[in-house]
Amino acid sequence: MILTLKQASELLLSGEVVAIPTETVYGLAADAFNPLAVEKIFLTKGRPSDNPLIVHICSLDQLAELTPAIPASARTLAEAFWPGPLTLVIGKRPEVPDIVTGGLPTVAVRMPDHPLTLALIRLTGPLTAPSANRSGTPSPTRPSHIADDYNSSVDILDGGECKIGIESTVLDLTSKPVKILRPGAITAEMIQHKTGIETMYTPDDQKDLNKSPGTRYTHYKPKATVRWISRIPGQFKESAYYLLHSDTPGDSEGSENVISFSGDFSLFAQKLYDHFRTADWLGCSEIIIEDLPPDQFHPLLPALRDRISKASGGEQSDYARGTQD
Ligand code: AMP
Ligand code: MG
């Protein structure tokens, strides 16, 4: 059912789960301080219980409810980037239920940049929410994706299509130097430029995988096999779905299976999961993605590379392997 703001807040306060919009992807939300409600998120999604959730807040006062002492770096980053797609991992108060943090002594927090959800959190208090997809399918970026995943059995606060389309940057403020556990729309360069805080990103470090359990699971995967290509083929297979960042070749004009973003990487990120889902719906056996340019700068390129590599089961692009010829 599509809910009004009032209905959504009443359901959440009575311990139910509701799908909520954010600027990144839709979340499946519950009252962060109600362990029984949070358990319903795991049951609904089929999510492993050691995979911690992000707590969504609407003010710095709410941050103080979650952590014993707000670190100075968290305050600086919050002022620079919140509301926005940046999640901060900090020490947790004992009142934050273990089920939210997967038993970790830390909690992941962010203030989403969506007016409906900020208004909702003002009524409910902090809401914890992972992405609203059924565990193992791509994150939802439109209400129809959630209806498809759960056969319309999950209630939704409809906030339209998500602006960014891929999940937030996750920063671990408990490590020195500060570590990027997951790349997103806020990059290391933006953080350095706006706050002077240096960060490290070591995607293959096993210790980081253990620190951010979500990164261990098969994420962002459609049913079709995802793979990279370094050159656009002369002919397009009907059984495959193509995502190209360069211009559409003339002979594919009008084909519903060949999508070109003409260098617009923001649009590529916004539509990535939507296209994964369309390819599955069309019954395509493969999703073939043009290698992302190694020499171009765009803030969404590291996050796009990360999500596509995970969707392809860890396969790297030809450029990343250094074998483009
Ligand atoms: P999702 O909500 O599905 O986008 O996933 C949330 C991400 O945040 C996962 O990759 C988690 O591993 C990560 N995360 C949540 N809480 C923590 C925490 N306390 N420490 C480290 N990573 C966390
Ligand atoms: Mg997720």
Tab-separated table of C-alpha atoms and ligand atoms in Angstrom:
chain	number	residue	atom	x	y	z
A	1	MET	CA	0.000	0.000	0.000
A	2	ILE	CA	1.178	3.565	-0.669
A	3	LEU	CA	1.101	5.464	2.632
A	4	THR	CA	0.655	9.062	3.686
A	5	LEU	CA	3.337	10.559	5.939
A	6	LYS	CA	0.993	10.238	8.935
A	7	GLN	CA	0.194	6.568	8.193
A	8	ALA	CA	3.903	5.800	7.749
A	9	SER	CA	4.829	7.419	11.075
A	10	GLU	CA	1.998	5.626	12.922
A	11	LEU	CA	3.007	2.239	11.508
A	12	LEU	CA	6.681	2.803	12.381
A	13	LEU	CA	5.833	3.928	15.934
A	14	SER	CA	3.715	0.786	16.384
A	15	GLY	CA	6.708	-1.423	15.486
A	16	GLU	CA	6.023	-2.121	11.796
A	17	VAL	CA	8.389	-1.795	8.815
A	18	VAL	CA	7.845	0.711	5.990
A	19	ALA	CA	9.827	1.306	2.782
A	20	ILE	CA	11.083	4.912	2.725
A	21	PRO	CA	12.634	7.078	-0.001
A	22	THR	CA	16.131	8.541	0.236
A	23	GLU	CA	18.333	10.281	-2.321
A	24	THR	CA	20.482	7.111	-2.689
A	25	VAL	CA	18.125	4.084	-2.773
A	26	TYR	CA	14.861	3.137	-0.995
A	27	GLY	CA	15.294	1.813	2.567
A	28	LEU	CA	13.228	-0.695	4.556
A	29	ALA	CA	12.807	1.207	7.820
A	30	ALA	CA	11.976	0.420	11.445
A	31	ASP	CA	12.245	2.266	14.783
A	32	ALA	CA	15.986	2.031	15.581
A	33	PHE	CA	15.326	1.605	19.313
A	34	ASN	CA	12.765	-1.219	18.949
A	35	PRO	CA	14.627	-4.557	18.520
A	36	LEU	CA	11.441	-6.481	17.651
A	37	ALA	CA	10.641	-4.010	14.872
A	38	VAL	CA	14.232	-4.214	13.597
A	39	GLU	CA	13.990	-8.005	13.556
A	40	LYS	CA	11.095	-7.645	11.095
A	41	ILE	CA	13.482	-5.940	8.635
A	42	PHE	CA	15.763	-8.989	8.622
A	43	LEU	CA	12.799	-11.377	8.303
A	44	THR	CA	11.197	-9.363	5.477
A	45	LYS	CA	14.418	-9.005	3.493
A	46	GLY	CA	15.877	-12.430	4.241
A	47	ARG	CA	19.030	-10.586	5.341
A	48	PRO	CA	21.807	-12.350	7.345
A	49	SER	CA	21.631	-11.090	10.940
A	50	ASP	CA	25.357	-10.238	11.201
A	51	ASN	CA	24.963	-7.619	8.461
A	52	PRO	CA	24.541	-4.290	10.306
A	53	LEU	CA	22.083	-1.550	9.337
A	54	ILE	CA	22.406	2.213	8.887
A	55	VAL	CA	20.543	4.495	11.322
A	56	HIS	CA	18.889	7.494	9.632
A	57	ILE	CA	18.527	10.744	11.584
A	58	CYS	CA	17.229	14.276	10.945
A	59	SER	CA	19.270	16.346	13.435
A	60	LEU	CA	22.544	16.425	15.355
A	61	ASP	CA	20.527	16.038	18.582
A	62	GLN	CA	19.528	12.594	17.332
A	63	LEU	CA	23.205	11.798	16.682
A	64	ALA	CA	23.812	12.356	20.408
A	65	GLU	CA	21.155	9.677	21.162
A	66	LEU	CA	23.250	7.095	19.303
A	67	THR	CA	26.849	7.794	20.335
A	68	PRO	CA	28.333	8.561	23.795
A	69	ALA	CA	30.505	11.429	22.489
A	70	ILE	CA	30.191	12.922	19.003
A	71	PRO	CA	33.732	12.844	17.552
A	72	ALA	CA	34.982	16.245	16.270
A	73	SER	CA	35.528	14.695	12.819
A	74	ALA	CA	31.868	13.524	12.740
A	75	ARG	CA	30.674	17.054	13.508
A	76	THR	CA	32.888	18.518	10.758
A	77	LEU	CA	31.759	15.918	8.197
A	78	ALA	CA	28.096	16.311	9.192
A	79	GLU	CA	28.310	20.083	8.712
A	80	ALA	CA	29.967	19.643	5.321
A	81	PHE	CA	27.848	16.826	3.836
A	82	TRP	CA	24.570	16.286	5.723
A	83	PRO	CA	21.887	15.883	4.683
A	84	GLY	CA	23.613	13.778	2.033
A	85	PRO	CA	24.947	10.382	0.908
A	86	LEU	CA	27.626	9.988	3.605
A	87	THR	CA	27.385	7.346	6.378
A	88	LEU	CA	29.619	7.682	9.451
A	89	VAL	CA	30.652	4.656	11.546
A	90	ILE	CA	31.206	5.781	15.171
A	91	GLY	CA	31.125	4.315	18.702
A	92	LYS	CA	27.617	3.322	19.849
A	93	ARG	CA	25.673	3.948	23.046
A	94	PRO	CA	24.553	0.769	24.890
A	95	GLU	CA	20.920	1.823	24.218
A	96	VAL	CA	21.388	1.126	20.475
A	97	PRO	CA	20.156	-2.478	20.105
A	98	ASP	CA	22.740	-5.099	19.068
A	99	ILE	CA	20.440	-6.253	16.271
A	100	VAL	CA	20.966	-2.848	14.570
A	101	THR	CA	24.764	-3.114	14.629
A	102	GLY	CA	25.148	-6.860	14.093
A	103	GLY	CA	26.728	-7.047	17.563
A	104	LEU	CA	29.462	-4.515	16.665
A	105	PRO	CA	30.493	-1.832	19.195
A	106	THR	CA	29.984	0.793	16.456
A	107	VAL	CA	26.912	2.247	14.730
A	108	ALA	CA	26.587	3.557	11.152
A	109	VAL	CA	24.631	6.852	10.905
A	110	ARG	CA	23.543	9.242	8.193
A	111	MET	CA	21.107	12.097	7.505
A	112	PRO	CA	19.379	11.373	4.183
A	113	ASP	CA	18.696	14.216	1.745
A	114	HIS	CA	15.011	13.615	1.110
A	115	PRO	CA	12.360	16.068	2.408
A	116	LEU	CA	9.677	13.382	2.984
A	117	THR	CA	11.971	11.105	4.963
A	118	LEU	CA	13.402	13.982	7.010
A	119	ALA	CA	9.817	14.994	7.867
A	120	LEU	CA	9.061	11.359	8.771
A	121	ILE	CA	12.087	11.041	11.089
A	122	ARG	CA	11.008	14.274	12.850
A	123	LEU	CA	7.806	12.398	13.777
A	124	THR	CA	9.317	8.978	14.587
A	125	GLY	CA	12.869	9.550	15.856
A	126	PRO	CA	15.868	7.645	14.398
A	127	LEU	CA	14.946	4.975	11.837
A	128	THR	CA	17.224	2.118	10.930
A	129	ALA	CA	17.067	0.953	7.330
A	130	PRO	CA	19.040	-1.206	4.944
A	131	SER	CA	18.244	-1.011	1.226
A	132	ALA	CA	14.629	-2.116	0.689
A	133	ASN	CA	15.359	-4.888	-1.856
A	134	ARG	CA	14.865	-8.550	-1.022
A	135	SER	CA	18.332	-9.770	0.039
A	136	GLY	CA	20.359	-10.641	-3.069
A	137	THR	CA	18.483	-8.466	-5.617
A	138	PRO	CA	19.625	-4.984	-6.756
A	139	SER	CA	18.725	-2.045	-4.490
A	140	PRO	CA	15.348	-0.434	-5.327
A	141	THR	CA	15.360	3.082	-6.755
A	142	ARG	CA	11.601	3.331	-7.484
A	143	PRO	CA	8.492	2.197	-5.554
A	144	SER	CA	7.644	-0.311	-8.314
A	145	HIS	CA	10.912	-2.190	-7.592
A	146	ILE	CA	9.751	-2.789	-4.005
A	147	ALA	CA	6.282	-3.862	-5.134
A	148	ASP	CA	7.957	-6.366	-7.516
A	149	ASP	CA	10.292	-7.797	-4.831
A	150	TYR	CA	7.572	-8.378	-2.225
A	151	ASN	CA	4.462	-8.910	-4.332
A	152	SER	CA	3.077	-5.581	-3.056
A	153	SER	CA	3.067	-6.821	0.573
A	154	VAL	CA	5.392	-4.067	1.885
A	155	ASP	CA	3.949	-0.591	2.676
A	156	ILE	CA	5.703	2.267	0.887
A	157	LEU	CA	6.134	5.989	1.440
A	158	ASP	CA	6.370	7.116	-2.197
A	159	GLY	CA	9.074	9.744	-2.717
A	160	GLY	CA	9.499	9.254	-6.466
A	161	GLU	CA	12.657	7.998	-8.167
A	162	CYS	CA	15.897	8.236	-6.149
A	163	LYS	CA	18.165	11.072	-7.344
A	164	ILE	CA	21.534	9.342	-6.922
A	165	GLY	CA	20.589	5.686	-7.397
A	166	ILE	CA	23.532	4.019	-5.625
A	167	GLU	CA	24.188	3.543	-1.926
A	168	SER	CA	25.948	6.049	0.353
A	169	THR	CA	29.684	6.366	0.956
A	170	VAL	CA	30.493	4.583	4.265
A	171	LEU	CA	33.327	6.115	6.333
A	172	ASP	CA	34.853	4.414	9.378
A	173	LEU	CA	35.752	7.184	11.834
A	174	THR	CA	37.054	4.686	14.416
A	175	SER	CA	40.148	3.865	12.352
A	176	LYS	CA	43.203	6.056	11.787
A	177	PRO	CA	43.479	7.161	9.052
A	178	VAL	CA	39.748	7.328	8.394
A	179	LYS	CA	38.754	4.519	6.021
A	180	ILE	CA	36.267	4.441	3.183
A	181	LEU	CA	34.459	1.105	3.691
A	182	ARG	CA	32.187	1.620	0.685
A	183	PRO	CA	32.586	4.219	-2.114
A	184	GLY	CA	29.554	6.373	-2.949
A	185	ALA	CA	28.683	9.798	-4.331
A	186	ILE	CA	30.839	11.591	-1.723
A	187	THR	CA	34.457	10.929	-2.737
A	188	ALA	CA	37.802	11.027	-0.914
A	189	GLU	CA	38.665	14.176	-2.909
A	190	MET	CA	35.446	15.946	-1.869
A	191	ILE	CA	36.054	15.037	1.786
A	192	GLN	CA	39.654	16.270	1.631
A	193	HIS	CA	38.683	19.469	-0.168
A	194	LYS	CA	35.782	20.424	2.136
A	195	THR	CA	37.088	19.253	5.531
A	196	GLY	CA	40.839	18.592	5.185
A	197	ILE	CA	40.237	15.002	6.433
A	198	GLU	CA	42.419	12.434	4.653
A	199	THR	CA	40.849	9.037	3.958
A	200	MET	CA	42.102	5.650	2.786
A	201	TYR	CA	40.334	3.196	0.489
A	202	THR	CA	41.694	-0.350	0.342
A	203	PRO	CA	38.895	-2.412	-1.247
A	204	ASP	CA	40.730	-5.746	-1.087
A	205	ASP	CA	41.790	-5.511	2.555
A	206	GLN	CA	40.301	-8.515	4.386
A	207	LYS	CA	40.243	-6.592	7.689
A	208	ASP	CA	37.940	-3.972	6.115
A	209	LEU	CA	35.643	-6.684	4.782
A	210	ASN	CA	35.333	-7.982	8.329
A	211	LYS	CA	34.745	-4.459	9.666
A	212	SER	CA	31.905	-3.816	7.241
A	213	PRO	CA	30.159	-7.169	7.031
A	214	GLY	CA	27.787	-6.048	4.279
A	215	THR	CA	30.678	-5.961	1.842
A	216	ARG	CA	31.180	-9.749	2.256
A	217	TYR	CA	27.832	-10.714	0.792
A	218	THR	CA	26.960	-10.984	-2.859
A	219	HIS	CA	25.465	-7.583	-3.448
A	220	TYR	CA	23.809	-5.653	-6.190
A	221	LYS	CA	23.422	-8.756	-8.370
A	222	PRO	CA	20.764	-9.212	-11.040
A	223	LYS	CA	19.884	-12.737	-12.303
A	224	ALA	CA	21.662	-12.082	-15.635
A	225	THR	CA	25.441	-12.538	-15.759
A	226	VAL	CA	27.145	-9.136	-15.644
A	227	ARG	CA	30.385	-8.627	-17.557
A	228	TRP	CA	32.571	-5.860	-18.881
A	229	ILE	CA	33.678	-5.236	-22.484
A	230	SER	CA	36.488	-2.936	-23.578
A	231	ARG	CA	35.179	-2.378	-27.109
A	232	ILE	CA	31.629	-1.871	-28.349
A	233	PRO	CA	30.804	-4.833	-30.617
A	234	GLY	CA	29.871	-4.446	-34.281
A	235	GLN	CA	26.677	-6.409	-33.663
A	236	PHE	CA	24.464	-6.633	-30.606
A	237	LYS	CA	23.096	-9.989	-29.367
A	238	GLU	CA	19.358	-10.075	-28.673
A	239	SER	CA	19.869	-12.192	-25.552
A	240	ALA	CA	22.071	-9.514	-23.949
A	241	TYR	CA	21.375	-6.083	-22.436
A	242	TYR	CA	24.056	-3.445	-23.089
A	243	LEU	CA	24.972	-0.476	-20.906
A	244	LEU	CA	27.334	1.896	-22.715
A	245	HIS	CA	28.809	5.126	-21.404
A	246	SER	CA	29.719	6.405	-24.860
A	247	ASP	CA	27.291	7.387	-27.625
A	248	THR	CA	24.913	4.790	-29.059
A	249	PRO	CA	26.327	3.266	-32.240
A	250	GLY	CA	24.039	4.103	-35.196
A	251	ASP	CA	23.076	0.479	-35.920
A	252	SER	CA	21.561	-0.031	-32.447
A	253	GLU	CA	19.244	2.981	-32.705
A	254	GLY	CA	15.788	2.102	-31.372
A	255	SER	CA	16.913	-1.166	-29.729
A	256	GLU	CA	15.457	-1.483	-26.220
A	257	ASN	CA	18.435	-3.653	-25.167
A	258	VAL	CA	21.179	-1.107	-25.936
A	259	ILE	CA	21.324	1.803	-23.499
A	260	SER	CA	23.787	4.642	-23.907
A	261	PHE	CA	24.508	7.346	-21.341
A	262	SER	CA	26.633	9.555	-23.650
A	263	GLY	CA	29.151	10.370	-20.909
A	264	ASP	CA	26.508	11.242	-18.289
A	265	PHE	CA	27.815	9.206	-15.331
A	266	SER	CA	25.274	10.682	-12.894
A	267	LEU	CA	22.475	9.316	-15.081
A	268	PHE	CA	24.363	5.997	-15.421
A	269	ALA	CA	24.461	5.668	-11.599
A	270	GLN	CA	20.848	6.782	-11.151
A	271	LYS	CA	19.561	4.212	-13.658
A	272	LEU	CA	22.034	1.320	-13.061
A	273	TYR	CA	19.819	-0.849	-10.822
A	274	ASP	CA	16.693	0.043	-12.785
A	275	HIS	CA	18.401	-1.340	-15.920
A	276	PHE	CA	19.589	-4.457	-14.059
A	277	ARG	CA	15.966	-5.100	-13.158
A	278	THR	CA	14.697	-4.372	-16.696
A	279	ALA	CA	17.276	-6.787	-18.152
A	280	ASP	CA	16.043	-9.519	-15.797
A	281	TRP	CA	12.428	-8.714	-16.619
A	282	LEU	CA	13.200	-9.027	-20.347
A	283	GLY	CA	14.827	-12.398	-19.635
A	284	CYS	CA	18.289	-11.390	-20.930
A	285	SER	CA	21.014	-13.880	-20.028
A	286	GLU	CA	23.806	-11.273	-19.921
A	287	ILE	CA	24.274	-7.604	-19.032
A	288	ILE	CA	27.295	-6.333	-20.931
A	289	ILE	CA	28.810	-3.097	-19.666
A	290	GLU	CA	31.332	-0.908	-21.477
A	291	ASP	CA	34.525	-0.469	-19.420
A	292	LEU	CA	34.449	2.796	-17.508
A	293	PRO	CA	37.175	5.204	-18.675
A	294	PRO	CA	40.285	4.976	-16.448
A	295	ASP	CA	41.557	8.450	-17.301
A	296	GLN	CA	38.427	10.531	-16.736
A	297	PHE	CA	37.428	12.194	-13.487
A	298	HIS	CA	33.854	11.998	-12.299
A	299	PRO	CA	32.816	11.687	-8.625
A	300	LEU	CA	30.578	8.689	-9.326
A	301	LEU	CA	33.139	6.596	-11.228
A	302	PRO	CA	34.710	4.815	-8.171
A	303	ALA	CA	31.250	3.893	-6.830
A	304	LEU	CA	30.026	2.750	-10.253
A	305	ARG	CA	33.140	0.570	-10.676
A	306	ASP	CA	32.579	-0.945	-7.219
A	307	ARG	CA	28.897	-1.797	-7.791
A	308	ILE	CA	29.423	-3.199	-11.296
A	309	SER	CA	32.420	-5.296	-10.147
A	310	LYS	CA	30.321	-6.718	-7.288
A	311	ALA	CA	27.413	-7.386	-9.655
A	312	SER	CA	29.814	-9.233	-11.959
A	313	GLY	CA	30.963	-11.428	-9.070
A	314	GLY	CA	34.254	-9.570	-8.625
A	315	GLU	CA	35.328	-9.592	-12.250
A	316	GLN	CA	37.425	-6.511	-13.005
A	317	SER	CA	37.197	-4.407	-16.115
A	318	ASP	CA	39.902	-4.802	-18.750
A	319	TYR	CA	41.322	-1.416	-17.800
A	320	ALA	CA	41.550	-2.410	-14.138
A	321	ARG	CA	43.326	-5.645	-15.172
A	322	GLY	CA	45.616	-3.658	-17.474
A	323	THR	CA	44.740	-5.878	-20.451
A	324	GLN	CA	42.557	-3.650	-22.566
A	325	ASP	CA	44.309	-4.714	-25.733
B	1	AMP	P1	22.840	-1.308	3.164
B	1	AMP	O1	22.027	-0.660	4.217
B	1	AMP	O2	22.270	-2.571	2.632
B	1	AMP	O3	23.223	-0.325	2.122
B	1	AMP	O4	24.201	-1.703	3.886
B	1	AMP	C1	24.744	-0.941	4.932
B	1	AMP	C2	26.240	-0.971	4.852
B	1	AMP	O5	26.794	-0.286	5.991
B	1	AMP	C3	26.783	-2.390	4.880
B	1	AMP	O6	27.793	-2.534	3.903
B	1	AMP	C4	27.337	-2.535	6.272
B	1	AMP	O7	28.396	-3.452	6.321
B	1	AMP	C5	27.757	-1.112	6.627
B	1	AMP	N1	27.676	-0.911	8.075
B	1	AMP	C6	26.565	-0.740	8.814
B	1	AMP	N2	26.869	-0.636	10.126
B	1	AMP	C7	28.208	-0.743	10.232
B	1	AMP	C8	29.136	-0.718	11.316
B	1	AMP	N3	28.740	-0.558	12.570
B	1	AMP	N4	30.447	-0.873	11.035
B	1	AMP	C9	30.859	-1.015	9.758
B	1	AMP	N5	30.036	-1.047	8.686
B	1	AMP	C10	28.733	-0.916	8.914
B	2	MG	MG	21.819	-3.344	0.616
